[in-house]
Structure formats: C-alpha cells, structure tokens
Coordinates of C-alpha atoms in Angstrom, one line a residue:
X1 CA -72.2 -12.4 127.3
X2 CA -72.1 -10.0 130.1
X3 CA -75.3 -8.4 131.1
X4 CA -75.9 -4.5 131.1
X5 CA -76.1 -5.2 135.3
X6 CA -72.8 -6.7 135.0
X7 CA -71.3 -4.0 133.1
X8 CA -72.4 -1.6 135.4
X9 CA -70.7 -3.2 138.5
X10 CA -67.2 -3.4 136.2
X11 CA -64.6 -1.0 137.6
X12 CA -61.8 -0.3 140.1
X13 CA -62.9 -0.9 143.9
X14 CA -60.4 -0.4 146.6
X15 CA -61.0 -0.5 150.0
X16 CA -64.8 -0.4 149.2
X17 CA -64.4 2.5 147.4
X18 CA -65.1 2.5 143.7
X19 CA -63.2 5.1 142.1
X20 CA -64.1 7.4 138.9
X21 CA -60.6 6.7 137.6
X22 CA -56.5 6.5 137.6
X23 CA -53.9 8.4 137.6
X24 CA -50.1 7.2 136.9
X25 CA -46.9 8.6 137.4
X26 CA -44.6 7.7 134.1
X27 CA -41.2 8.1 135.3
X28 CA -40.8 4.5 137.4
X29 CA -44.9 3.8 136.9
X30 CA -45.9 3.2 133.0
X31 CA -41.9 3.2 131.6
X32 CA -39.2 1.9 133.3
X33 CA -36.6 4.9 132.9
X34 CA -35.6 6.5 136.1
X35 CA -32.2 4.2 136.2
X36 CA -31.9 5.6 133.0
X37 CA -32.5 9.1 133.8
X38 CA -30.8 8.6 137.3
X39 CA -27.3 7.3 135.7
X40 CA -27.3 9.9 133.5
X41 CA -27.4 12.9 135.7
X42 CA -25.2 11.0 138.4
X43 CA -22.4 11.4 135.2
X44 CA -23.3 15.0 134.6
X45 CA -23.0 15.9 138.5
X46 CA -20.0 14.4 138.5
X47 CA -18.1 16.0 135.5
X48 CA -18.9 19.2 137.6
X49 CA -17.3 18.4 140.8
X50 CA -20.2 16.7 142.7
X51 CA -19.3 13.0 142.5
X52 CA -22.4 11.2 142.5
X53 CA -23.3 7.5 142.0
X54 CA -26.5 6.1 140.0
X55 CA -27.8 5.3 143.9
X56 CA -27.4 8.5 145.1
X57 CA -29.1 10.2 142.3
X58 CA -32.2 8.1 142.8
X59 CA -32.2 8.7 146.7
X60 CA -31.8 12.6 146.1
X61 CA -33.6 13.3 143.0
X62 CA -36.2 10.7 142.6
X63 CA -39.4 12.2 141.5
X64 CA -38.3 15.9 141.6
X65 CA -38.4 18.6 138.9
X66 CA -35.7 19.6 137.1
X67 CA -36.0 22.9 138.5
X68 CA -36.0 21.3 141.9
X69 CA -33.2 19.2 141.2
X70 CA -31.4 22.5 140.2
X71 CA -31.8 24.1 143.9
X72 CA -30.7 20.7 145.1
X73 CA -27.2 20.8 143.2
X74 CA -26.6 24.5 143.9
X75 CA -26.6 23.7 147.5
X76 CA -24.7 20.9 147.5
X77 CA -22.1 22.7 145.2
X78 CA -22.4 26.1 147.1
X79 CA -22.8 27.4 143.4
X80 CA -24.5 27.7 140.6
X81 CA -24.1 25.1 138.2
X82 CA -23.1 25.5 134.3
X83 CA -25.9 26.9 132.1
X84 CA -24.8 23.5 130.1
X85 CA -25.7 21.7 132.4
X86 CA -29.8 21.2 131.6
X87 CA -29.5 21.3 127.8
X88 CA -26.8 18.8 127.9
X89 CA -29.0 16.4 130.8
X90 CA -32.1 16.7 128.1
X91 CA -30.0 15.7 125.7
X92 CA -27.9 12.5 126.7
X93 CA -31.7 11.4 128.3
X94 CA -33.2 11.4 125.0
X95 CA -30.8 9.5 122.7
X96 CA -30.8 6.8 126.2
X97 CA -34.3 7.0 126.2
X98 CA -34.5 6.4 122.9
X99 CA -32.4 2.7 122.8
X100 CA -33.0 2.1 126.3
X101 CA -36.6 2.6 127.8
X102 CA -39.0 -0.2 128.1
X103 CA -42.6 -0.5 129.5
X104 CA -42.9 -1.1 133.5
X105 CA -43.1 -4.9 134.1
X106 CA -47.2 -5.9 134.0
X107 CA -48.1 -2.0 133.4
X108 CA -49.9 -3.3 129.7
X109 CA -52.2 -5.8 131.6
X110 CA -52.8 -3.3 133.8
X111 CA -53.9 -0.6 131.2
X112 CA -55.8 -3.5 129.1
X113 CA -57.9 -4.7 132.4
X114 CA -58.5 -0.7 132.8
X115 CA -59.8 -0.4 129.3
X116 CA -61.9 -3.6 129.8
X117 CA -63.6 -1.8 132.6
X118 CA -64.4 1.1 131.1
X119 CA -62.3 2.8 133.5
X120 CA -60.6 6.1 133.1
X121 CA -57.2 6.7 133.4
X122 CA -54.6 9.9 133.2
X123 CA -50.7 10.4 133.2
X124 CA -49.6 13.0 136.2
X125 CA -45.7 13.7 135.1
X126 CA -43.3 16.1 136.6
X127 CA -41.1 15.4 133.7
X128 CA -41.6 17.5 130.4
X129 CA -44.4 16.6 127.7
X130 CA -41.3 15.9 125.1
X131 CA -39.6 13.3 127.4
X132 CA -43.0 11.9 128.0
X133 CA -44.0 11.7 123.9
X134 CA -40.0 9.8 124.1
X135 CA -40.5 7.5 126.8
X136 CA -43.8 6.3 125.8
X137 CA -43.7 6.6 122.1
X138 CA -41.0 4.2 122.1
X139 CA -42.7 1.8 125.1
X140 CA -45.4 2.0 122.5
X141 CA -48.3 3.0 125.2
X142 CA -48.5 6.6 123.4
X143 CA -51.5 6.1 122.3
X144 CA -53.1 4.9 125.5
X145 CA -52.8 8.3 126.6
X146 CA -53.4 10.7 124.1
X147 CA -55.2 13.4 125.2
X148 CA -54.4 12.2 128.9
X149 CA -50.8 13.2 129.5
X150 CA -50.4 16.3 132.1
X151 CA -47.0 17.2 133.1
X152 CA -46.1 19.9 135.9
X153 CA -45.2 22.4 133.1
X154 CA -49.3 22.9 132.9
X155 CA -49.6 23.6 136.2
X156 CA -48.2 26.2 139.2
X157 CA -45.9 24.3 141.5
X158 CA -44.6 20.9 141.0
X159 CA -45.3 17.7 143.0
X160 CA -44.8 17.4 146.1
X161 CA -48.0 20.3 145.4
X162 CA -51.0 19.1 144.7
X163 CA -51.9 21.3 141.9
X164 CA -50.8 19.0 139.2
X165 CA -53.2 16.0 140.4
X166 CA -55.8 18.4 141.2
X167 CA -55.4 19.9 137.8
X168 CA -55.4 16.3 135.7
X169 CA -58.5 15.3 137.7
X170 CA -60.6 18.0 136.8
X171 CA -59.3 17.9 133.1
X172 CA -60.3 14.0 133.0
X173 CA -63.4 15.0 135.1
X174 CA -62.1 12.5 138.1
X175 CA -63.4 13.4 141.3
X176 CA -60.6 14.3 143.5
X177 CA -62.1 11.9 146.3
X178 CA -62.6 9.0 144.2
X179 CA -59.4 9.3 142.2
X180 CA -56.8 6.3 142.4
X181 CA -53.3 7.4 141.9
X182 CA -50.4 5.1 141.5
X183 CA -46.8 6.6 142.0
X184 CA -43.1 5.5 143.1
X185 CA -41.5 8.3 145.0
X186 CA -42.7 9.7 147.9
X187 CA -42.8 13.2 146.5
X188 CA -45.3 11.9 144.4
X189 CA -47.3 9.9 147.0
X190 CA -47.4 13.2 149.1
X191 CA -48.5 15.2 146.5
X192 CA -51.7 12.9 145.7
X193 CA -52.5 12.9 149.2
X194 CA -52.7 16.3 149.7
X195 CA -54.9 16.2 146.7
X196 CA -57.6 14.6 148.8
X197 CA -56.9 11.0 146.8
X198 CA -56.0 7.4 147.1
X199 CA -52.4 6.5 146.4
X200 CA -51.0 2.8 145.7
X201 CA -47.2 3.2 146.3
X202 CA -45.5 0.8 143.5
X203 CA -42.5 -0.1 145.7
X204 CA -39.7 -1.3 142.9
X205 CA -37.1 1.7 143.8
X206 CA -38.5 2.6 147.1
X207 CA -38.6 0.8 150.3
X208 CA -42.8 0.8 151.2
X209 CA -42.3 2.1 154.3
X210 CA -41.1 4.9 152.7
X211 CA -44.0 5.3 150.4
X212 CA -46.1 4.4 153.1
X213 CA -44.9 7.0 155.1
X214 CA -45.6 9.9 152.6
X215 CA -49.4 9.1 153.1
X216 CA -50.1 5.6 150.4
X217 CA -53.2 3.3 151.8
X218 CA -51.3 0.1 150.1
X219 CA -48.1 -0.9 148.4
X220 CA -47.4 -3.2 145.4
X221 CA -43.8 -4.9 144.5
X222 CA -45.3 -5.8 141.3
X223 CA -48.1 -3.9 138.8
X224 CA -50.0 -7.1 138.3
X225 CA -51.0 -7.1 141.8
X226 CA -53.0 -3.8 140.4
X227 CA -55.6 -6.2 139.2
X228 CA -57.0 -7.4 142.2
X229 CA -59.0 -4.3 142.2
X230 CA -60.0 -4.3 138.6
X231 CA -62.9 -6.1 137.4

C-alpha cells in the first residue's frame, strides 16, 4: 500500500516541472476524427468549385474554426460560399462521426494513469460542444470529461488566441504556468504558448518540426509515450 508521502509525490512532472493539470485538444488528441472531418469537407469544397483532396484539407484547415475555415474558402474561391454549405458540413460529420470515430491510439492509458494520479485534466476544442458530446460519446470517454469540455464557442476569439486555454484553466483552477497542454496542429500549439503553458506536440498528422516550430518543448509519435511523465 502506497504511503500518504507517496501519494503526495504522484503527478505529472515534465522538465522538472510538476504541473497542476492537462489540457487536451479532441480533434486528432482524445478521438481520432480529423481524417474524418478532413475528407468530408475536402468533398464539400469540391462540389463547389474548389477541388480539394483529403491532404489538402488537413494541411489548410487543420485545427481551425469553422468560421476560420470560412474566410479561408472565400479567398481561395474569390466568393462567398453557399449558405449550404456549413449546415450541410455539420451534417455529413455527424452521421461519419457517428459509424466512424474511434478513441486516439493509447489516449485511455493515458487518461487512466491521469486519474491514478489524481491529476486534473480538461478538454480545450475549437470544434462545437455537439460534435464534441458525438465524437466522444461514441469513443466512450464522455464521461471522463463531464464538466471538463470547453470549446471556443465559450470564449472571444478562437485558437491560435489564447483565450480559450486561458479560459479552461481558470475554470479547472489550472495555473496558467503549470498547465500541460497536449495538441496536434500548430494553431493549437501556438495558442497554448501564448497562454504562458507547456505544450507536448502529438506529432501523428504533423511533421514535429512543425509543432515544434509553433512554440512545443517536446513531441510524441505515440500517446503512450505521455506516461513517462506520469506517476
């Protein structure tokens, strides 16, 4: 049986640090769903006169909001794009989601070693609260984050901002300096760091450099590498 003194030295430590708690991306992080997502807008851009591959979607889009990812196809089409367009996109995602989706590779050890700890941990999405119930209702890990699940929605400005990291910490009473964020775009990756926190890119979709690059201390292929610096 672990001593109280034990207990109390349980946590996550990176770098030296130990860290109040962790936030996670969904999109690419907890569910595995931006292929998904990505082929399904790819179709939808292309129906409209902007032919677009499942690669290109994720190069262009990856971790943006859908308002974002509006301005982006207006410029490329030099017009506005159907009103259709959106309600149609929420729609083909969801009944894709729903048969399709399945839980990041290692992300359930991950969240199990967390809990062992007694560690803290948050969702930071810029997708919607109803695509996040979806994706992780049917990945089961719903109830893992009940209570937990911010979205950019709740917040001013969208990542690359800040605010939405800034605003889950102080919800989940993380301090901003001793919060550990793991994300898989380098919108995302910017966005924690200019939140003052740690970020562990999760390079499955993105070269590391690339995460690197938008300001992550340290890159993992794999989510079960997470573990090294819980205990």
């Amino acid at each position: 049986m672990s001593s109280s003194a034990d207990a109390s030295k349980r946590g996550v430590v990176f770098n030296g640090v130990r860290f109040d708690g962790v936030l996670f991306d969904c999109d690419g992080v907890l569910v595995d769903s931006e292929r998904i997502t990505s082929r399904v807008w790819a179709g939808l851009l292309t129906g409209i006169g902007l032919p677009t591959t499942t690669e290109q979607s994720l190069a262009t889009y990856l971790g943006n909001s859908m308002p974002r990812c509006l301005e982006i196809v207006t410029a490329q089409l030099g017009r506005t794009p159907p009103d259709t367009l959106l309600p149609r996109f929420y729609a083909e995602v969801q009944a894709a989601l729903e048969t399709e989706v399945t839980a990041v590779d290692g992300i359930e050890a991950v969240l199990d070693a967390l809990d062992a700890a007694g560690v803290g941990y948050g969702v930071a999405s810029n997708g919607e609260h109803e695509k996040m119930r979806t994706t992780l209702g049917v990945t089961g890990l719903l109830s893992r984050f009940e209570n937990r699940r911010f979205s950019a929605v709740d917040v001013a400005r969208p990542k690359p901002a800040p605010d939405l990291f800034l605003h889950a910490a102080q919800r989940l009473g993380f301090d901003p300096r001793r919060t550990l964020v793991v994300e898989d775009s380098p919108l995302g990756v910017q966005g924690a760091f200019t939140a003052g926190m740690t970020v562990i890119g999760y390079a499955e979709l993105v070269a590391p450099e690339r995460l690197v690059a938008a300001g992550a201390a340290h890159t993992v292929s794999d989510m079960r590498e997470l573990l090294e610096f819980v205990g």
